[in-house]
Every structure is written in structure tokens, then in C-alpha cells.
């Protein structure tokens, strides 16, 4: 930790009251061509939970869990909602921070999971006189701390299944779907998002001592219908597993590090309701959250050699299109 004088938690952000929801969603989808009807549909998901996303409180909890493990002041900045990253960088500059490490709440490569955070950092620093240097820590999808946390949570979910179906349960790993164009250009030579997720799923499966097949599927698609995204969708896949005679399913949100709204709604509401209607026993593993192995991982990352910077061609921004009238 000697080369850094602060740690920056870099996250997505989320609304914390009903009036925040639509402005927040407009920030998220700006320039992406998302139909207004889809925006209103997602707004209803948030309003169902009082207009509050769990993610901001989970960031606060994560900071408190990390604090005893790193001998650095910790700051927090978001891409889409308060505290906005630019405001946080300004506070860091006022506090005399000269060089900070950024830990993003995303473990993988792709434009939205990595490159966009680098762009966020660049814009924030350009907007602040005397901004500190900020070094984004590496992708941690395969770090033993992340794998141990996810394996532990998955074991707990398996333990919640009825004993008579537990041994035959299928592990279904889920991650946020992205457009195929983004998936194909993820990482230095393309395909890194899917490859890293598959690697993480294999490592969790192995950590559990399981040799049974598992699946990697997708959730939370939000783009225009004519754009192709990664498939299959988790709910479509549950129907296939049911028809194939699956005894039970454990959903493992390997693509996320906190139980934010997309996890809570897409898995705990939509997928759970579907499984209940099918009569398919289903449990959902927690995300890494504040698991001790995961929070200790942050200290490990800070102690590693500084990661090499990404090439300018790595994870390029996808083409943007205006929303339909």
C-alpha cells in the first residue's frame, strides 16, 4: 500500500428515494437508445422497493468492512448517482490526496464493466484542478478471495434446498447480459467478458468439489430489441431445465459483487416467481458483499504490483444510437 495514499471505491450508484429513480435511470441509459417504455418498466421495479436501490448502502457497508484491513483513507464515488465521482475527486484533491488506487465494484473486462470506469476517472480528473493520480486495480474475477466468498455463499444456498433434491441441484451462474458487439471486443483480443465469467464459474464449482455440469446464463438486458445481446436469459433457461427434468436449481450471481436491484428483482422476484410456478425448487446464492475473504482481497490487490494500463483499443465503447421517439 506504500505507493498509494488513498483508496477510492468506484461504483455504479443508485437512487435512495422515489424521486431519484427516473433521473438516475436517465443518467444510466443516456445515449444508449433505450426505449422510454423500457425505462418506465425498470422504474416500476425500483418503486416496488420504495424507490431505493440497495447498492449505495451496500457500498457503505463494504467500505466499513474494508476499513480495518487497509491503512488508507477510503473515498467513494459513483458513475450515475450521488456521490458522483467528480465530486469525490474534488474532495480528494482538497484533502491533499496525490495518488489513489481505485477498486471498482466490477470484477470483469468489458466496456461497461471496466473501460467505462477508466473513462469516468479521466473525465473526473479533467474537471478537477490538482486532481490526484488514480490507478484502477486489476480485474479480480479469479482472485482466491472472490472465489472463496462466492463458493461459501453457494454452499449456503445449496444447504437451504430440501435434502431430497440437494445432491441433484444444478448450479446456474448468472451475469449481466451485454450486446454481442461489446462482448466480442471485451479485453485486449475480444471475448474476455464471457471467458472471465466462465473461468470464475469453473473455479467456484471446483472450490465446492463439484464435478457436475453447470451453466452460465444472462440477465438484466436493457437495450433496444433489435440489438442482439448475450443469451440465454436466466428465466428462459429455467424453463429449459425444468423440461429436462432438473430436480432443483441454485442461481449464483457470479457477475455481480453486491445484491443490488438487478439481482434482487431479476433473480429474487422474476426468476423465483417463475420457478415457483413451475414447481422447481430454487435458491439464490448471495453475492460477495462483505464476506471476509472478499474484503481481505482488497488489501491483497493493494499490495500487488501496479497493474499495467489498458491499451486504447481494449474494450472500445459501443456505438450509441438515439432513443426512438
Coordinates of C-alpha atoms in Angstrom, one line a residue:
X1 CA 0.0 0.0 0.0
X2 CA 3.1 2.2 0.1
X3 CA 2.5 3.7 -3.4
X4 CA -1.0 4.9 -2.7
X5 CA -2.2 7.5 -0.2
X6 CA -6.0 6.7 -0.6
X7 CA -8.4 4.1 -1.7
X8 CA -11.3 5.0 -4.0
X9 CA -14.4 2.8 -4.1
X10 CA -15.7 3.2 -7.6
X11 CA -19.3 2.1 -8.2
X12 CA -22.4 2.4 -10.3
X13 CA -24.7 4.3 -7.9
X14 CA -28.4 4.0 -7.3
X15 CA -31.5 6.0 -6.2
X16 CA -32.2 6.4 -2.5
X17 CA -35.7 7.8 -2.6
X18 CA -38.6 7.6 -5.1
X19 CA -38.0 11.0 -6.7
X20 CA -34.4 9.9 -7.5
X21 CA -35.4 6.9 -9.7
X22 CA -36.2 8.4 -13.1
X23 CA -33.3 10.9 -13.1
X24 CA -31.0 8.1 -12.1
X25 CA -32.2 5.8 -14.9
X26 CA -31.9 8.7 -17.4
X27 CA -28.3 9.0 -16.4
X28 CA -27.7 5.3 -16.8
X29 CA -29.2 5.0 -20.3
X30 CA -28.2 8.4 -21.8
X31 CA -27.1 7.9 -25.4
X32 CA -27.9 4.1 -25.4
X33 CA -31.2 4.3 -27.4
X34 CA -33.2 2.5 -24.7
X35 CA -37.0 2.8 -25.4
X36 CA -39.0 5.0 -23.0
X37 CA -41.3 2.1 -22.3
X38 CA -38.4 0.0 -21.0
X39 CA -37.3 2.9 -18.8
X40 CA -40.7 3.2 -17.2
X41 CA -40.8 -0.6 -16.7
X42 CA -37.5 -0.5 -14.8
X43 CA -38.6 2.5 -12.8
X44 CA -41.5 0.4 -11.6
X45 CA -39.1 -2.3 -10.4
X46 CA -37.4 0.3 -8.2
X47 CA -40.7 1.8 -7.0
X48 CA -41.8 -1.7 -5.9
X49 CA -39.0 -1.5 -3.4
X50 CA -39.8 2.1 -2.2
X51 CA -37.7 3.8 -4.8
X52 CA -34.5 2.8 -3.1
X53 CA -31.7 0.7 -4.6
X54 CA -29.7 -1.4 -2.1
X55 CA -26.4 -0.6 -3.8
X56 CA -25.5 2.6 -2.1
X57 CA -26.0 1.2 1.4
X58 CA -24.0 -1.9 0.3
X59 CA -21.2 0.4 -0.8
X60 CA -21.2 2.0 2.7
X61 CA -21.2 -1.5 4.3
X62 CA -18.3 -2.6 2.1
X63 CA -16.3 0.5 3.0
X64 CA -16.7 -0.2 6.7
X65 CA -15.8 -3.8 6.2
X66 CA -12.6 -2.9 4.2
X67 CA -11.6 0.0 6.5
X68 CA -9.9 -2.2 9.2
X69 CA -7.9 -4.1 6.6
X70 CA -6.3 -1.2 4.8
X71 CA -4.2 1.6 6.3
X72 CA -5.6 4.2 3.9
X73 CA -8.4 6.8 3.9
X74 CA -11.3 5.5 1.8
X75 CA -13.3 7.6 -0.6
X76 CA -16.4 6.6 -2.6
X77 CA -17.6 7.9 -6.0
X78 CA -20.4 6.7 -8.3
X79 CA -20.9 6.9 -12.1
X80 CA -24.7 7.5 -12.1
X81 CA -25.8 8.9 -8.7
X82 CA -24.6 10.7 -5.6
X83 CA -21.9 10.7 -4.5
X84 CA -20.8 11.4 -8.1
X85 CA -17.2 10.6 -8.9
X86 CA -16.2 14.1 -9.9
X87 CA -17.4 15.5 -6.5
X88 CA -15.4 12.8 -4.8
X89 CA -12.2 13.5 -6.8
X90 CA -12.6 17.2 -5.9
X91 CA -12.8 16.3 -2.2
X92 CA -9.7 14.1 -2.6
X93 CA -7.8 17.0 -4.2
X94 CA -8.9 19.3 -1.4
X95 CA -7.7 16.7 1.2
X96 CA -4.3 16.6 -0.4
X97 CA -4.5 13.1 -1.9
X98 CA -1.9 12.7 -4.6
X99 CA -2.1 9.1 -5.7
X100 CA -5.1 6.8 -5.1
X101 CA -6.0 3.2 -6.0
X102 CA -9.5 2.7 -7.4
X103 CA -11.4 -0.5 -6.5
X104 CA -14.4 -0.9 -8.9
X105 CA -17.4 -3.0 -7.9
X106 CA -17.0 -5.0 -11.1
X107 CA -14.6 -7.9 -11.5
X108 CA -14.5 -8.3 -15.3
X109 CA -13.4 -6.9 -18.6
X110 CA -15.8 -5.2 -21.0
X111 CA -16.7 -1.6 -21.9
X112 CA -19.3 -1.2 -19.2
X113 CA -17.5 -3.2 -16.6
X114 CA -14.1 -1.7 -17.0
X115 CA -13.3 0.8 -19.8
X116 CA -16.2 3.0 -18.9
X117 CA -14.9 3.3 -15.3
X118 CA -11.5 4.4 -16.7
X119 CA -13.3 7.0 -18.8
X120 CA -15.2 8.1 -15.7
X121 CA -11.9 8.6 -13.9
X122 CA -10.4 10.6 -16.8
X123 CA -13.4 12.9 -17.0
X124 CA -13.5 13.5 -13.3
X125 CA -9.7 14.3 -13.2
X126 CA -10.0 16.6 -16.1
X127 CA -12.8 18.5 -14.3
X128 CA -10.8 19.0 -11.1
X129 CA -7.7 21.2 -10.7
X130 CA -5.0 19.4 -8.9
X131 CA -6.8 16.0 -9.2
X132 CA -4.8 13.0 -7.8
X133 CA -3.5 10.3 -10.0
X134 CA -5.9 7.4 -9.8
X135 CA -4.8 3.8 -10.7
X136 CA -7.6 1.3 -11.3
X137 CA -6.8 -2.0 -9.6
X138 CA -6.9 -5.2 -11.8
X139 CA -9.8 -7.5 -12.7
X140 CA -10.2 -9.8 -9.7
X141 CA -12.6 -12.4 -11.1
X142 CA -10.1 -15.2 -10.4
X143 CA -8.7 -13.9 -7.1
X144 CA -8.9 -16.6 -4.4
X145 CA -10.8 -14.2 -2.1
X146 CA -13.6 -13.6 -4.6
X147 CA -13.8 -17.3 -5.4
X148 CA -13.9 -18.3 -1.7
X149 CA -16.6 -15.8 -0.9
X150 CA -18.8 -17.0 -3.8
X151 CA -18.1 -20.7 -3.0
X152 CA -19.2 -20.1 0.6
X153 CA -22.4 -18.3 -0.4
X154 CA -23.2 -21.0 -3.0
X155 CA -22.7 -23.8 -0.4
X156 CA -25.1 -22.0 1.9
X157 CA -27.7 -21.7 -0.8
X158 CA -27.3 -25.4 -1.6
X159 CA -27.8 -26.1 2.1
X160 CA -31.1 -24.3 2.0
X161 CA -32.6 -26.7 -0.6
X162 CA -34.7 -29.6 0.6
X163 CA -32.4 -32.5 1.4
X164 CA -34.0 -34.8 -1.1
X165 CA -33.1 -32.6 -4.1
X166 CA -29.9 -31.0 -2.8
X167 CA -27.5 -33.5 -4.4
X168 CA -29.1 -33.2 -7.8
X169 CA -29.2 -29.4 -7.8
X170 CA -28.0 -27.6 -10.9
X171 CA -25.7 -24.6 -10.4
X172 CA -26.7 -21.8 -12.8
X173 CA -24.3 -18.9 -12.8
X174 CA -25.7 -15.5 -13.9
X175 CA -24.2 -12.3 -15.1
X176 CA -25.4 -9.1 -16.7
X177 CA -26.1 -9.5 -20.4
X178 CA -24.3 -7.1 -22.8
X179 CA -24.6 -6.5 -26.5
X180 CA -22.8 -9.1 -28.7
X181 CA -20.8 -6.3 -30.2
X182 CA -19.5 -5.3 -26.7
X183 CA -18.9 -9.0 -25.8
X184 CA -16.8 -9.6 -29.0
X185 CA -14.5 -6.6 -28.3
X186 CA -14.1 -7.1 -24.5
X187 CA -10.4 -7.3 -23.4
X188 CA -7.2 -7.0 -25.5
X189 CA -8.3 -9.5 -28.1
X190 CA -12.0 -9.9 -27.6
X191 CA -14.3 -12.3 -25.8
X192 CA -12.8 -11.6 -22.3
X193 CA -16.0 -10.9 -20.5
X194 CA -17.5 -14.3 -21.3
X195 CA -14.1 -16.1 -20.8
X196 CA -13.5 -14.5 -17.4
X197 CA -17.0 -15.3 -16.2
X198 CA -16.7 -18.9 -17.3
X199 CA -13.4 -19.1 -15.6
X200 CA -14.8 -17.7 -12.3
X201 CA -17.7 -20.2 -12.5
X202 CA -15.4 -23.1 -13.0
X203 CA -13.3 -22.0 -10.0
X204 CA -16.3 -21.8 -7.8
X205 CA -17.6 -25.1 -9.0
X206 CA -14.1 -26.7 -8.3
X207 CA -13.9 -25.0 -4.8
X208 CA -17.1 -26.7 -3.9
X209 CA -15.7 -30.1 -5.0
X210 CA -18.4 -30.5 -7.6
X211 CA -17.9 -32.3 -10.9
X212 CA -21.5 -31.9 -12.1
X213 CA -22.2 -29.7 -15.2
X214 CA -23.1 -26.1 -14.6
X215 CA -24.5 -23.3 -16.7
X216 CA -23.6 -19.7 -17.4
X217 CA -26.6 -17.6 -18.4
X218 CA -27.5 -13.9 -18.6
X219 CA -29.9 -11.4 -17.0
X220 CA -31.0 -7.8 -16.9
X221 CA -30.9 -7.0 -20.7
X222 CA -32.0 -3.4 -21.2
X223 CA -31.2 -2.4 -24.8
X224 CA -33.3 -1.9 -27.9
X225 CA -35.0 -5.1 -29.0
X226 CA -33.3 -5.1 -32.5
X227 CA -29.8 -5.2 -30.9
X228 CA -28.5 -8.8 -30.2
X229 CA -27.4 -9.5 -26.6
X230 CA -25.8 -12.4 -24.9
X231 CA -28.2 -15.3 -24.4
X232 CA -29.9 -17.4 -22.9
X233 CA -31.8 -15.3 -20.4
X234 CA -31.9 -16.8 -17.0
X235 CA -35.7 -17.2 -17.0
X236 CA -35.8 -18.9 -20.4
X237 CA -33.1 -21.2 -19.2
X238 CA -35.0 -22.2 -16.1
X239 CA -37.9 -23.3 -18.3
X240 CA -35.5 -25.4 -20.3
X241 CA -34.0 -27.0 -17.2
X242 CA -37.5 -27.8 -15.9
X243 CA -38.4 -29.5 -19.2
X244 CA -35.2 -31.5 -19.0
X245 CA -36.2 -32.8 -15.5
X246 CA -33.9 -30.7 -13.3
X247 CA -34.5 -31.5 -9.6
X248 CA -33.5 -28.1 -8.3
X249 CA -31.5 -25.0 -9.2
X250 CA -29.2 -22.7 -7.3
X251 CA -28.7 -19.3 -9.0
X252 CA -25.2 -17.9 -8.5
X253 CA -24.9 -14.2 -9.5
X254 CA -21.2 -14.5 -10.3
X255 CA -21.2 -11.4 -12.4
X256 CA -22.1 -9.1 -9.5
X257 CA -20.4 -8.2 -6.2
X258 CA -23.4 -6.8 -4.4
X259 CA -27.1 -7.6 -4.1
X260 CA -28.3 -4.5 -6.0
X261 CA -31.6 -4.0 -7.7
X262 CA -30.9 -6.1 -10.8
X263 CA -30.0 -9.1 -8.6
X264 CA -33.0 -8.5 -6.2
X265 CA -35.6 -8.0 -8.9
X266 CA -34.4 -10.2 -11.8
X267 CA -33.5 -13.2 -9.6
X268 CA -35.4 -12.9 -6.3
X269 CA -38.7 -11.7 -8.0
X270 CA -38.9 -12.8 -11.6
X271 CA -36.8 -16.0 -11.6
X272 CA -38.1 -17.1 -8.2
X273 CA -41.7 -16.5 -9.3
X274 CA -41.2 -18.4 -12.5
X275 CA -39.6 -21.4 -10.6
X276 CA -42.4 -21.4 -8.1
X277 CA -44.9 -21.6 -10.9
X278 CA -43.1 -24.5 -12.4
X279 CA -42.7 -26.3 -9.1
X280 CA -38.9 -26.1 -9.4
X281 CA -37.0 -25.8 -6.1
X282 CA -34.8 -22.8 -6.4
X283 CA -32.3 -20.9 -4.1
X284 CA -30.1 -17.9 -4.8
X285 CA -26.6 -17.5 -3.6
X286 CA -25.6 -14.2 -2.1
X287 CA -23.1 -12.0 -3.9
X288 CA -19.6 -11.5 -2.4
X289 CA -20.8 -8.4 -0.5
X290 CA -18.9 -8.0 2.8
X291 CA -17.7 -11.6 3.0
X292 CA -14.3 -11.6 5.0
X293 CA -12.5 -13.3 2.1
X294 CA -13.7 -10.7 -0.3
X295 CA -12.9 -7.7 1.8
X296 CA -9.4 -9.1 2.6
X297 CA -8.9 -9.4 -1.2
X298 CA -8.9 -5.6 -1.5
X299 CA -5.9 -5.4 0.8
X300 CA -4.2 -8.1 -1.3
X301 CA -4.8 -6.1 -4.5
X302 CA -3.3 -3.0 -3.0
X303 CA -0.2 -4.9 -2.2
X304 CA 0.3 -6.3 -5.7
X305 CA 2.5 -4.6 -8.3
X306 CA 0.7 -1.8 -10.0
X307 CA -1.4 -3.1 -12.9
X308 CA -0.3 -2.3 -16.5
X309 CA -2.5 0.2 -18.2
X310 CA -5.0 -0.9 -20.8
X311 CA -4.4 -0.3 -24.5
X312 CA -6.5 2.3 -26.1
X313 CA -8.1 -0.3 -28.3
X314 CA -9.1 -2.6 -25.3
X315 CA -12.9 -2.8 -24.6
X316 CA -13.9 0.1 -27.0
X317 CA -17.1 2.0 -26.5
X318 CA -20.1 0.5 -28.4
X319 CA -21.8 2.7 -31.0
X320 CA -24.5 4.9 -29.5
X321 CA -27.9 5.5 -31.0
X322 CA -30.7 7.9 -30.2
X323 CA -33.7 6.6 -28.4
X324 CA -36.8 6.2 -30.7
X325 CA -39.4 8.9 -30.4

